[in-house]
PDB file of C-alpha atoms in Angstrom:
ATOM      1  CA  UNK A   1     -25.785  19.557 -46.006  1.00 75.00           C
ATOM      2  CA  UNK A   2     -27.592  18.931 -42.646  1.00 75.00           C
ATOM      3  CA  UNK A   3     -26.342  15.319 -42.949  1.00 82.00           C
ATOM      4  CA  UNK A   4     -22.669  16.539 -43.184  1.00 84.00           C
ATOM      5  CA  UNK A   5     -23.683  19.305 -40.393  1.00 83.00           C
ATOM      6  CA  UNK A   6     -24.644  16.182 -38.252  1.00 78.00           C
ATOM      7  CA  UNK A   7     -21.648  13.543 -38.945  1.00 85.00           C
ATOM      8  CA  UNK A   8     -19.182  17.009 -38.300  1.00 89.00           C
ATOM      9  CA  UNK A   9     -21.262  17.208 -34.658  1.00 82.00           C
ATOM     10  CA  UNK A  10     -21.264  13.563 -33.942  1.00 80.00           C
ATOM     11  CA  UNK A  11     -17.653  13.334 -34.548  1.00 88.00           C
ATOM     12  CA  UNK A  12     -16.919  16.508 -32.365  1.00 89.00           C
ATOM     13  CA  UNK A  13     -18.967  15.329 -29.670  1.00 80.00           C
ATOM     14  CA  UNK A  14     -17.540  11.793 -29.553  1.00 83.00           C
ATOM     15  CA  UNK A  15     -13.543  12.952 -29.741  1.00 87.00           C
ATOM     16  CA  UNK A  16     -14.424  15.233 -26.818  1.00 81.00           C
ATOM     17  CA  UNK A  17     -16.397  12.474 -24.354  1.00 76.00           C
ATOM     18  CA  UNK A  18     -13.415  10.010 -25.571  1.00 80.00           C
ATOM     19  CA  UNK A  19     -10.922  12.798 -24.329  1.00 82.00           C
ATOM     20  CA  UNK A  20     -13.518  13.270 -21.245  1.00 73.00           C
ATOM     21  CA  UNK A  21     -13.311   9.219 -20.732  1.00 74.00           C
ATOM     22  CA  UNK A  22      -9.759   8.963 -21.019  1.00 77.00           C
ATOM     23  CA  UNK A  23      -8.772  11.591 -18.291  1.00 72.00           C
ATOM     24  CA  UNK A  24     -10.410   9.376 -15.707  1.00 68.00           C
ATOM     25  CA  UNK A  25      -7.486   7.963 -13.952  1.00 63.00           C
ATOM     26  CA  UNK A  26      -8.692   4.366 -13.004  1.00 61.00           C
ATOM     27  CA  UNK A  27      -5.289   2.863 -11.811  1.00 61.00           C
ATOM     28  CA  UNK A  28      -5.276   5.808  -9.010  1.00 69.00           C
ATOM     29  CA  UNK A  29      -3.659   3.034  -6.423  1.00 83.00           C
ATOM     30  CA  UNK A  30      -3.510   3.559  -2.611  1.00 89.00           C
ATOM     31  CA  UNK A  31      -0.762   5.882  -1.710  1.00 92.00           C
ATOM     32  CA  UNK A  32       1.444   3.341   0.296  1.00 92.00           C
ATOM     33  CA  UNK A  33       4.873   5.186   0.673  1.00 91.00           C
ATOM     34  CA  UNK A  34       4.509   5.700   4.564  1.00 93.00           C
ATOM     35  CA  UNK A  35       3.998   2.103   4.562  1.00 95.00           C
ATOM     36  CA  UNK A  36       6.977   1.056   2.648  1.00 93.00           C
ATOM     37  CA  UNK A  37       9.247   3.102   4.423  1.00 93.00           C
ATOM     38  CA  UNK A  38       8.015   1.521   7.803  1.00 96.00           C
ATOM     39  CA  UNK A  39       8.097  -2.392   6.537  1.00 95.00           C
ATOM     40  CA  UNK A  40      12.142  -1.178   5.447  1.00 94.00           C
ATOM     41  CA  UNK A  41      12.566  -0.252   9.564  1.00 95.00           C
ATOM     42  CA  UNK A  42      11.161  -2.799  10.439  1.00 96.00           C
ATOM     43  CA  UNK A  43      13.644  -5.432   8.949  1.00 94.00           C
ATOM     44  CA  UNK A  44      16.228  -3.077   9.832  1.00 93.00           C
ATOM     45  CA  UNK A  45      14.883  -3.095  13.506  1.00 95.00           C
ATOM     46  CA  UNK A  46      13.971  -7.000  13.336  1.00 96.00           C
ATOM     47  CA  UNK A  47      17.705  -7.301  12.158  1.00 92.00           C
ATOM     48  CA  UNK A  48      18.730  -5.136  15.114  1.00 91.00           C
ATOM     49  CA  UNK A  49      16.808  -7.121  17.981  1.00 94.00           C
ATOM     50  CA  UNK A  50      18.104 -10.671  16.827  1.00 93.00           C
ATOM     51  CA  UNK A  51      21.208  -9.473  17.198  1.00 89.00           C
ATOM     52  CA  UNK A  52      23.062  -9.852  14.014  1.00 85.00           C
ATOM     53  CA  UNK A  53      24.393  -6.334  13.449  1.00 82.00           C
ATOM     54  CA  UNK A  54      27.293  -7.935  16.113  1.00 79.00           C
ATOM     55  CA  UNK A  55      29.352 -10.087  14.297  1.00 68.00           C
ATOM     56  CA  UNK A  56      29.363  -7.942  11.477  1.00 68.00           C
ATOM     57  CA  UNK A  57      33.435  -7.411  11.235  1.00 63.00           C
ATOM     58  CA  UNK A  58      33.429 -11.342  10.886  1.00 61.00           C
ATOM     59  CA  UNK A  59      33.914 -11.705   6.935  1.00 56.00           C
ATOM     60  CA  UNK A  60      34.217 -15.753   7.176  1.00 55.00           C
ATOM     61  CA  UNK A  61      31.694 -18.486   7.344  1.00 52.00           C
ATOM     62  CA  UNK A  62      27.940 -18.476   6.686  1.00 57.00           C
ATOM     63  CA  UNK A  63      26.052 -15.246   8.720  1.00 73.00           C
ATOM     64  CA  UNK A  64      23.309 -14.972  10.792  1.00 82.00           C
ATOM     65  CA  UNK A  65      22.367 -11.910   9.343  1.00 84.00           C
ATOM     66  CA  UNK A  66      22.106 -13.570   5.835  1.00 84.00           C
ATOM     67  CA  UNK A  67      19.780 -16.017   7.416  1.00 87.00           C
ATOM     68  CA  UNK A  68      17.666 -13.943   9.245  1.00 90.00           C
ATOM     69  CA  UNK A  69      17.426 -11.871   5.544  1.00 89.00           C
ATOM     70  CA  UNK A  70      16.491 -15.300   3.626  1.00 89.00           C
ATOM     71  CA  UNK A  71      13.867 -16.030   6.319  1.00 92.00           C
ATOM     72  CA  UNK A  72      12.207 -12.615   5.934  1.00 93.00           C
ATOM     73  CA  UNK A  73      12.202 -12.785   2.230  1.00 90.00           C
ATOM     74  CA  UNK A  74      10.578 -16.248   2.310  1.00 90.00           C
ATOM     75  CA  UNK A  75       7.757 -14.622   4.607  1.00 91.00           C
ATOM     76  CA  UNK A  76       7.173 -11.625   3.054  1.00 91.00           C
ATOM     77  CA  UNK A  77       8.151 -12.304  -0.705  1.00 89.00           C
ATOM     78  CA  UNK A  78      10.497  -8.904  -0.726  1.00 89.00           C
ATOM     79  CA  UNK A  79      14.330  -9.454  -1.892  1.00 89.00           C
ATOM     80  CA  UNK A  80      16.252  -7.346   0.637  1.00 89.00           C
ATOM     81  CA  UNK A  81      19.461  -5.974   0.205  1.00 86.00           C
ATOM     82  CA  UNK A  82      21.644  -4.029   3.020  1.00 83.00           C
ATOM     83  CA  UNK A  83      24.591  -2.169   0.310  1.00 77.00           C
ATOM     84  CA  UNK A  84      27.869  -2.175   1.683  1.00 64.00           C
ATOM     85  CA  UNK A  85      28.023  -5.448   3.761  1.00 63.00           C
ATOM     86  CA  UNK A  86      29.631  -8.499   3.084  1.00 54.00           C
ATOM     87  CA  UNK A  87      27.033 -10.951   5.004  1.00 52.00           C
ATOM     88  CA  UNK A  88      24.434 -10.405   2.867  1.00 55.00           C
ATOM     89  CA  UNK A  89      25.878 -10.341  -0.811  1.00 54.00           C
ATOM     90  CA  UNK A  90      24.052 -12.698  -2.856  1.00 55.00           C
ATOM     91  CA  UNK A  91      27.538 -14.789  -3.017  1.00 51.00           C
ATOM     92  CA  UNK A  92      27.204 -15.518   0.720  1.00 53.00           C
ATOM     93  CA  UNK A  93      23.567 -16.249   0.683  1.00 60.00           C
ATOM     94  CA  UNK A  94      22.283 -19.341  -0.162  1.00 58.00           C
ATOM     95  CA  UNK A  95      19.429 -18.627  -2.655  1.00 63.00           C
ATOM     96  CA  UNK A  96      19.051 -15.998  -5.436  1.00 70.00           C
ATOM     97  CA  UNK A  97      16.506 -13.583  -4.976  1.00 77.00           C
ATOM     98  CA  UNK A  98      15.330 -12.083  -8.323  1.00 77.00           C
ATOM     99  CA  UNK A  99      13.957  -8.214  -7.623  1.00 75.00           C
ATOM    100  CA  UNK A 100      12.524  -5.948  -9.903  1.00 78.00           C
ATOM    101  CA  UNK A 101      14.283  -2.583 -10.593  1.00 78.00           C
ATOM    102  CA  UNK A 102      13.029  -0.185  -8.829  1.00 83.00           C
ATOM    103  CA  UNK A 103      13.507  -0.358  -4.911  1.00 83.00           C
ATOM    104  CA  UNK A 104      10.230  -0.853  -2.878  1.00 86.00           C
ATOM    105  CA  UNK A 105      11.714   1.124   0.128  1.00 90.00           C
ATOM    106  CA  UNK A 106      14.893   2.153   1.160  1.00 89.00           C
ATOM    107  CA  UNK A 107      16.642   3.246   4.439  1.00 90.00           C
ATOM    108  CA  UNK A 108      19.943   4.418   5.373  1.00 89.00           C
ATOM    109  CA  UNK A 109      21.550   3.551   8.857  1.00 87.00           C
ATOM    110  CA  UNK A 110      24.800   4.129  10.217  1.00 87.00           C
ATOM    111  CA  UNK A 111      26.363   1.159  11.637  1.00 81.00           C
ATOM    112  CA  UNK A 112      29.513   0.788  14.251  1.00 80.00           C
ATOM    113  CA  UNK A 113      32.016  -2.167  13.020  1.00 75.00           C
ATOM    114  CA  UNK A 114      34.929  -2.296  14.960  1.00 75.00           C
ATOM    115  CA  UNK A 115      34.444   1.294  16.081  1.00 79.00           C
ATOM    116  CA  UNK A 116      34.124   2.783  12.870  1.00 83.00           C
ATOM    117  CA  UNK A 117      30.929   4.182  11.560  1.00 85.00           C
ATOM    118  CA  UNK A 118      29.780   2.802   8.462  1.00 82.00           C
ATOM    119  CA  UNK A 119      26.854   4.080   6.347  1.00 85.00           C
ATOM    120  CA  UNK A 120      24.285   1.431   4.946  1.00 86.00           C
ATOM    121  CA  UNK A 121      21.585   1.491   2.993  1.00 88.00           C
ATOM    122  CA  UNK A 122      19.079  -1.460   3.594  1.00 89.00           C
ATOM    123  CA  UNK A 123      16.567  -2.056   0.320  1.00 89.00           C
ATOM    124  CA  UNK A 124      13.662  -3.911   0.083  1.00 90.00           C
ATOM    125  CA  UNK A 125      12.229  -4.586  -3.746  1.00 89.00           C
ATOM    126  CA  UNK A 126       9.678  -6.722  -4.630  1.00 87.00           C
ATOM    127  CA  UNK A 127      10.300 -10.131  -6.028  1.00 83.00           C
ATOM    128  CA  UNK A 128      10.243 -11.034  -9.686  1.00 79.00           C
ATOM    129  CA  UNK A 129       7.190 -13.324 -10.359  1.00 72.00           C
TER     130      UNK A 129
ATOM    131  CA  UNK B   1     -49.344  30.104 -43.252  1.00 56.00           C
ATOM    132  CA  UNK B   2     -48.097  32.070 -39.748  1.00 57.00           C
ATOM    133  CA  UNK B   3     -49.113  28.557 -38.007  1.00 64.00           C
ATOM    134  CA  UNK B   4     -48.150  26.510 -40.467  1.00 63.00           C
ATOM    135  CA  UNK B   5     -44.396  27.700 -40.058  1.00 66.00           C
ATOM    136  CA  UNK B   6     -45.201  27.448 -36.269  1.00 66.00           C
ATOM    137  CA  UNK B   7     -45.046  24.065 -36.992  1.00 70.00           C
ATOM    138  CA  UNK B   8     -42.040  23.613 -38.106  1.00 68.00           C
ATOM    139  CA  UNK B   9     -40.597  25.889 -35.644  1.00 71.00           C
ATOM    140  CA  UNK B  10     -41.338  23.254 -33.195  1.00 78.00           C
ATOM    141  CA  UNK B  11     -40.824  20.107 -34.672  1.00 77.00           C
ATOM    142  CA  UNK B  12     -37.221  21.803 -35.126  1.00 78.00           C
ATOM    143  CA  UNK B  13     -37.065  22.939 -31.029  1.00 80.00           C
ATOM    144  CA  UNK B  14     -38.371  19.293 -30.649  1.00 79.00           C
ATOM    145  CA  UNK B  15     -35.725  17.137 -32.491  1.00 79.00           C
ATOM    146  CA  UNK B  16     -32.909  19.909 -31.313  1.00 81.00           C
ATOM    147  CA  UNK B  17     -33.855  19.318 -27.931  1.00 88.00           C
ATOM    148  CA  UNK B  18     -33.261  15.137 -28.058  1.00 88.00           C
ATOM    149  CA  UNK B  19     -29.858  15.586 -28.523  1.00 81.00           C
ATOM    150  CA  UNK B  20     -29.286  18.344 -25.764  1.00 88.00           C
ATOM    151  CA  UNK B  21     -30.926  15.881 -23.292  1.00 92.00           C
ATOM    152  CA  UNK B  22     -28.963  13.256 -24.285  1.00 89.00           C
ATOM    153  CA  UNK B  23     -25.628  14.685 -24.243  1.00 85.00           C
ATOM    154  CA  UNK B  24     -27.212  16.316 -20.470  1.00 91.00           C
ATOM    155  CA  UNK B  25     -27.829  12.742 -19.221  1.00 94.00           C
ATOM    156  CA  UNK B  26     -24.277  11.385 -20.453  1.00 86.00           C
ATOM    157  CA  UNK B  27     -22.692  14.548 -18.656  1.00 86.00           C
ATOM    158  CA  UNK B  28     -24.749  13.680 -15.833  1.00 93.00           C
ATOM    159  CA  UNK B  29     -23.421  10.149 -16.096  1.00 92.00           C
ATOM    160  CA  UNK B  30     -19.666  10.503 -16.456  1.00 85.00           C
ATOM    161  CA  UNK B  31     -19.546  13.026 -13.490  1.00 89.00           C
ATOM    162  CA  UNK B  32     -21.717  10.483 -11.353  1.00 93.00           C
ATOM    163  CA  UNK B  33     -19.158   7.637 -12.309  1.00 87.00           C
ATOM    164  CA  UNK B  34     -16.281  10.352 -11.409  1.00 85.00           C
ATOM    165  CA  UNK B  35     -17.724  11.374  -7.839  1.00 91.00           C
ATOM    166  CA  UNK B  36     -18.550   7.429  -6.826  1.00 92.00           C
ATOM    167  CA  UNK B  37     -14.750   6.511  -8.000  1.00 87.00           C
ATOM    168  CA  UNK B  38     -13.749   9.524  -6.190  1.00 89.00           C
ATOM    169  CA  UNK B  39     -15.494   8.483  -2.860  1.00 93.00           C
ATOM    170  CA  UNK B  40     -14.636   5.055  -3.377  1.00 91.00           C
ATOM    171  CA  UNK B  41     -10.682   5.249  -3.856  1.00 90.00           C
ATOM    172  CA  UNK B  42     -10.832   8.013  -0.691  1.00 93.00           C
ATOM    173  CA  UNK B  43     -12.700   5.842   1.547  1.00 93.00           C
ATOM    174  CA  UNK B  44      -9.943   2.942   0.575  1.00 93.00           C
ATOM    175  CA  UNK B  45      -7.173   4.657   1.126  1.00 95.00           C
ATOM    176  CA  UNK B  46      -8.789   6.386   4.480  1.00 95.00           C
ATOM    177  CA  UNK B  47      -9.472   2.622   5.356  1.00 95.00           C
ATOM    178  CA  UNK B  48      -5.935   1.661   4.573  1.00 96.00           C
ATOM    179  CA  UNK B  49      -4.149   4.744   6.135  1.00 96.00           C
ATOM    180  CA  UNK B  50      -6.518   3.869   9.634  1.00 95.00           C
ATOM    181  CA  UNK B  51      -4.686  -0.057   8.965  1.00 96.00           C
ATOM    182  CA  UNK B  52      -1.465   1.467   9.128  1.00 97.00           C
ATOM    183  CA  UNK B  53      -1.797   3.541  12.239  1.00 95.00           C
ATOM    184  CA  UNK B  54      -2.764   0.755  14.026  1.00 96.00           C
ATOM    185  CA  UNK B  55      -0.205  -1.330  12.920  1.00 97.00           C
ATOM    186  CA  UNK B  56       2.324   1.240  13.801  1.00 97.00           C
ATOM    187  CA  UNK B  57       1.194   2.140  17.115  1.00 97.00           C
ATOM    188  CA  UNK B  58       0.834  -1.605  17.980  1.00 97.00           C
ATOM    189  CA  UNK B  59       4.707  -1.918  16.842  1.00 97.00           C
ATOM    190  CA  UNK B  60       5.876   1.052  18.809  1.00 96.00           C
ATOM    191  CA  UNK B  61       3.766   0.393  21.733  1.00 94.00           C
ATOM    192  CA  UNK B  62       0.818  -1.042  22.341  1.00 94.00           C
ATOM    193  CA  UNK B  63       2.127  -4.425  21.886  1.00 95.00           C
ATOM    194  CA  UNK B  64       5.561  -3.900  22.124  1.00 96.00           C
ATOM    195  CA  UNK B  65       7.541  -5.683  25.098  1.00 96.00           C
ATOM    196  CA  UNK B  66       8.311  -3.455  28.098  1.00 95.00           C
ATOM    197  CA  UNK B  67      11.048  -3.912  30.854  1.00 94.00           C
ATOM    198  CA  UNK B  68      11.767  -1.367  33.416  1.00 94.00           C
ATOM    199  CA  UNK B  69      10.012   1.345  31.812  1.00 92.00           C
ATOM    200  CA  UNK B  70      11.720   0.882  28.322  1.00 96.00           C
ATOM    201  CA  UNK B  71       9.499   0.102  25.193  1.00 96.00           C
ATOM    202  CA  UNK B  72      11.304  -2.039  22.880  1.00 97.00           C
ATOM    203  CA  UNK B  73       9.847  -1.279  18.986  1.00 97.00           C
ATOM    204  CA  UNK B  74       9.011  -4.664  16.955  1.00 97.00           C
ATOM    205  CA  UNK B  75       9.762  -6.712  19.898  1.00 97.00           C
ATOM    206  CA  UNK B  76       5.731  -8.049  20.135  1.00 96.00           C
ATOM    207  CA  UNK B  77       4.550  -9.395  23.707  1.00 95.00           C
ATOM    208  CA  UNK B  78       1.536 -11.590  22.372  1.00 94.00           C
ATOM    209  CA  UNK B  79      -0.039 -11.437  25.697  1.00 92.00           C
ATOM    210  CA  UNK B  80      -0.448  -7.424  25.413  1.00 93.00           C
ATOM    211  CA  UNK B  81      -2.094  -8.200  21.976  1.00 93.00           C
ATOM    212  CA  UNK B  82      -5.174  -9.468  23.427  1.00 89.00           C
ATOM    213  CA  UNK B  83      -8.023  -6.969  24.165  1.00 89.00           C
ATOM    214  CA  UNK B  84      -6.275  -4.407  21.478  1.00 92.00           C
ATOM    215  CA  UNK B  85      -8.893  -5.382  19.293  1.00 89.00           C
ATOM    216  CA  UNK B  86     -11.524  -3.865  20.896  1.00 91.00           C
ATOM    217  CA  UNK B  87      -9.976  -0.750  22.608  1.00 92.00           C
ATOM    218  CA  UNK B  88      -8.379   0.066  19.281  1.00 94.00           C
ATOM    219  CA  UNK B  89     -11.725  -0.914  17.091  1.00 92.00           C
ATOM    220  CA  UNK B  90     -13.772   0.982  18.907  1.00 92.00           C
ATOM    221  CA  UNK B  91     -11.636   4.332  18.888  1.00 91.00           C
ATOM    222  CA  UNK B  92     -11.458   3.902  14.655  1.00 91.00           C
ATOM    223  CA  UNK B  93     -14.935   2.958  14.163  1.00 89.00           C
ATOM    224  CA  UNK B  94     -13.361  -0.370  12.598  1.00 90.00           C
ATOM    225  CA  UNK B  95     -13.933  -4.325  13.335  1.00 90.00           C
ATOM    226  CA  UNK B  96     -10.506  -5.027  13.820  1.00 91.00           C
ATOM    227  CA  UNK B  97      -8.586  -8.245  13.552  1.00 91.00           C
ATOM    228  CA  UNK B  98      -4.702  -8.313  15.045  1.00 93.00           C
ATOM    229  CA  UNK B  99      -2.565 -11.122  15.680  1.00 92.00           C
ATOM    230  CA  UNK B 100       0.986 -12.830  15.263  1.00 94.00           C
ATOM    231  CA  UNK B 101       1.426 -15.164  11.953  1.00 92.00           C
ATOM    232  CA  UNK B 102       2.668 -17.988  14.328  1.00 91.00           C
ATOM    233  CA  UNK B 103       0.362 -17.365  17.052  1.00 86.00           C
ATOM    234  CA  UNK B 104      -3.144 -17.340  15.184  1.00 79.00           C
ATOM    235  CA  UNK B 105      -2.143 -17.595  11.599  1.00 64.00           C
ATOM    236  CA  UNK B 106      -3.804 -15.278   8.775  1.00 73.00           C
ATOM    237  CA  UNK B 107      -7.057 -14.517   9.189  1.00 70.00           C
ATOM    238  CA  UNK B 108      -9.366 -16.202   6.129  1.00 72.00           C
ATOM    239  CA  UNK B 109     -11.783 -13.421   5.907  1.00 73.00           C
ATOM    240  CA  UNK B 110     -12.469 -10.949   3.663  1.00 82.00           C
ATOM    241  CA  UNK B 111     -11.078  -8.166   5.414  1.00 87.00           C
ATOM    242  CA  UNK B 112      -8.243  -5.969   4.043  1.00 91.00           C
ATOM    243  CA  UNK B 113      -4.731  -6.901   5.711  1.00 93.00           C
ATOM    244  CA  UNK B 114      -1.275  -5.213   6.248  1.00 95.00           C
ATOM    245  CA  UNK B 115       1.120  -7.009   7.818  1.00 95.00           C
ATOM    246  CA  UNK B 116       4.571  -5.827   9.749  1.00 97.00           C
ATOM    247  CA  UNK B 117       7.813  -7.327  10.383  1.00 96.00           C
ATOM    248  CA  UNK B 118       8.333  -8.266  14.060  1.00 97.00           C
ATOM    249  CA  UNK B 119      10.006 -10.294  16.088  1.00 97.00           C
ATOM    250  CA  UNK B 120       7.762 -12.488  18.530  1.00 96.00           C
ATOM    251  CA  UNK B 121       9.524 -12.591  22.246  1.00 96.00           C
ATOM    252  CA  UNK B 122       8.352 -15.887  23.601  1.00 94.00           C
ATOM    253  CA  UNK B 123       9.811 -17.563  21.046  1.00 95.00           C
ATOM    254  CA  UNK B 124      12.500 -14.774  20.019  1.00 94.00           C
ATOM    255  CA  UNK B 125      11.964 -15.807  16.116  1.00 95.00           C
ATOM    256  CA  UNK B 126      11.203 -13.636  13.334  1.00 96.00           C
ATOM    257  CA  UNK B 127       7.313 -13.196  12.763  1.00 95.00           C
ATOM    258  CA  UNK B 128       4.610 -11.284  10.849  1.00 95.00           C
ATOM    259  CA  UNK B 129       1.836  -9.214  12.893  1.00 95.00           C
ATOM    260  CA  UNK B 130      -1.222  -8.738  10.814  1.00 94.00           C
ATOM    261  CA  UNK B 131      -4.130  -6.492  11.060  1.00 94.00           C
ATOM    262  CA  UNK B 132      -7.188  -6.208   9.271  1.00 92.00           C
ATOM    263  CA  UNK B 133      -9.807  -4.144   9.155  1.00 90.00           C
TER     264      UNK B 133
END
């Protein structure tokens, strides 16, 4: 009986310091939103200052814009995608860039082409491995 | 036959008692392990979140070019980079290291990086600014 008293306790106290062990949250991560949302300005900005936000309404030839993207995806290992813009579909670039799902960061801008405002959405994801 | 049951009376405090310190010391454990990972993920994230300030007022202004008054964000004058180290270390409490990709390269130390995305204007090309801490 005390045997059967002990195996019942042993197995109580082991299901509740698994439960105990299991609520500790070891993949807690550094909180890196702010971060994100600031590296997504910044190619928006970096964009801005080399100019190519100018010959935007030009829909022929290779863009500047597109090259500018490849070279900051080749330094920071981010695919980067600005929705609503012909210079930067993957058509008009010249490499693929495979990107997980889920965005890394995303920022909307509005844009004058032409005189008209447009609204774009510039996303950064992470890179496929 | 009082003391001999006095006995057993304590041999059955003593062998009730193992267990209760042992289940005290493995309480004492876990919530030791919980408070160190506690401290330890708070300090890295304080660590990171000082990183990031840095980085972002170096971006907006302490190394951003300047003309007539007017700050231009991401647009990095490397000369206004030099001494930041210091000023901005010693503020933090941090050994700081901050420099352009194509001006000093990345810094092969064990120190935790962040990088931003800038353009560098003596050469006007696309660039990385990195700080560590």
């Amino acid at each position: 009986m005390q045997t059967l008293e002990a195996i019942i306790s042993f197995t109580a106290f082991m299901a509740f310091a698994s439960y105990i062990l299991l609520q500790i949250d070891n993949d807690r991560g550094i909180d890196n939103s702010l971060y994100r949302y600031q590296l997504a300005n910044d190619v928006w900005r970096v964009l801005y200052l080399r100019g190519d936000f100018k010959d935007l309404s030009n829909t022929s030839g290779t863009s500047k814009i597109g090259e500018d993207i490849e070279e900051i995806e080749k330094k920071t290992g981010f695919c980067i995608y600005l929705r609503g813009m012909w210079a930067t579909a993957p058509s008009n670039r010249g490499t693929v860039c495979r990107a997980k799902n889920e965005p890394f960061a995303a920022v909307g801008h509005v844009l004058l082409i032409d005189g008209d405002p447009h609204l774009s959405t510039l996303s950064i994801y992470e890179q496929e491995k | 036959m009082l003391s001999w049951y006095r006995g057993f009376v304590s041999f059955d405090a003593m062998f009730s008692l193992i267990p209760i310190l042992l289940l005290t010391v493995f309480l004492l454990n876990i919530m030791h392990y919980l408070l160190y990972d506690a401290v330890e993920s708070v300090e890295a994230q304080e660590k990171f979140n000082k990183l990031v300030l840095v980085a972002d007022y170096i971006v907006k202004r302490g190394g951003a070019y300047e003309k007539d008054n007017i700050i231009y964000p991401n647009l990095i004058d490397p000369g206004k980079l030099k001494g930041l180290e210091t000023e901005l270390g010693s503020k933090i409490s941090m050994d700081l290291f901050i420099g352009l990709e194509s001006e000093g390269g990345i810094p092969n130390t064990d120190k935790e990086c962040i990088y931003r995305i800038v353009v560098n204007n003596n050469t006007g090309e696309i660039d990385r600014l990195f700080v560590c801490g």
